[in-house]
């Protein structure tokens, strides 16, 4: 039996009504969801606006043309412009006056915003300098982010954010300036820096050190072992011990050591290394950093000073010995002259006395060399052309060297005037030539060069600033060993069989007495170079001095003799008396003054030793000249410490040792003038 139709219709209506209710519920839910979404979007926009407005970074929104739509407060503060002043302005606007880090203009089309709009790619940390309206410069670091619509490849806008990095740039500039000043100071002090990563074994050092020691850039291996290879072998053990002590904190973390470095060009240089160990919290070494300074010039000056002091000490000793020895030789020669003057002297005795005289003359030659070294010999000073003297001496040097040695002279074409004793300069040339000859037994070459140099206060030399003649002699001989080189100018030091050791000592004394400097540079197998610096003289060349032949002694004359050596005094007194002179002898200056006051009448000539106890010969002559202004004076001495005091430059001088005949000749010449 089927259901009534009315019931079917009711069911269908109910279903339709339910569907409608469901549809309305869904629409209502969608509307509510949309309302909630709109509320959320409004809330997010407000939130983002608050965030952007309070950022320390500047934020700018720009459209494809580059025009600014809006910005936050930080952008206004950083750029010094209000949003109204920036609105509509493009990144390509020249009013921005933007610059690169090197100071060159920053083109607007290369602005990160324009690049991102053009390429669709973001840019990060682009540094730009922007001039504010007040003229100040602000440095900013810019990031740009393009914005795209869904499904589009072209940006419809770009967000540019930037931060103020002016302080950072200023700090960088100060750091660069400080680093530059430090680099300049290190260069001025011939100093470089090094840093050793102890754990990793890596050593780094500044470019100054590579340049300082002649290393090619990048040639250093960068390890402790590589640096150790540069340290001179004789200093290597001490260097390693000092490093180990510092690393082990034995006596402190500091490392200070003078040592030598053998550079790639073969030159040995002195270095002063200073370092300090940096440790971790456990005390283990992490890094070893410090400085290294080239002290080669100061070490050279130090060695020259020590040599000079040693030479001064030996020179004073040599001068004193020579002075006393000259007194002895004067007595020996005088006694020989007195005996040889006797009539009826047998031939055998005469020959023996002649042998004594010859031996004494040779001994006198040795004392003259000692006095030259000790710088206590009187020079016959004159201004002359050193170039001309060398040219005139070259033929003599050829005979000294022999045919197996070639001489090459480069003397220039201009005068080189010096004030010196010509004979002494010739002696220096001959001594150095003989030295070169002995170093080249199988032949070789000797180069002689002459020039003029100017020394300033910064020059590594003990000489005063000024112009100097530079004379160099270079031979191709065997060279001098490192052990012998520091002693080469010392008297009696020689490397030659049978040598006296006075040749180079004499050269040293002559050059130093003239206010110059002599240096030697030599290595075994590489020859030897002697360099001589002599002060340039002002004025013109002195005329050649004409020697006057001695006039025979007159038959009479009264002589006051002051001599502290009793034997020399007795010999001189007897010798002068034998020539017919009336002689009054005294042992020193005060005795001579007392004797002079007792004598009736005037004295024709004073003969006085210069160096005497109680009173010098100079002081004696001065006091006697007050009593007798026209008194003639003859000074004698084994050496003259002041090279004839200028106050007595007109007095005659006779060096010891002298013969009685030479004494009589000079007395006769003085009394006959």
XYZ file of C-alpha atoms in Angstrom, residues 300-301 303-305 307-308 311 375 428 432 455 460-464 468-472 489 507-520 530-535:
43
model
C 129.021 50.003 11.118
C 129.376 53.303 12.991
C 132.546 49.256 14.761
C 134.214 52.357 13.327
C 134.020 54.046 16.722
C 138.238 50.826 15.844
C 138.897 54.543 16.188
C 143.548 53.136 17.169
C 148.960 61.507 13.918
C 149.617 56.655 1.089
C 148.218 50.944 -0.861
C 128.149 64.406 2.910
C 126.425 57.284 8.055
C 129.871 58.784 8.660
C 131.890 60.252 11.508
C 132.934 63.136 9.262
C 131.373 66.580 9.414
C 135.123 65.622 0.221
C 137.508 64.177 -2.313
C 136.779 60.453 -2.705
C 139.801 58.382 -3.722
C 139.194 54.671 -4.297
C 144.857 49.320 10.268
C 147.964 55.454 5.813
C 145.348 55.488 8.558
C 147.278 58.026 10.623
C 147.949 60.354 7.690
C 144.335 60.389 6.519
C 142.905 60.852 10.018
C 145.310 63.706 10.808
C 144.102 65.506 7.690
C 140.498 65.288 8.937
C 139.552 62.478 6.575
C 138.389 58.885 6.711
C 139.763 55.641 5.273
C 137.676 52.480 4.969
C 138.268 49.020 3.550
C 140.165 51.129 -0.088
C 138.059 54.311 0.069
C 139.638 57.562 1.257
C 137.705 60.754 2.001
C 139.689 64.012 2.322
C 138.189 67.484 2.871
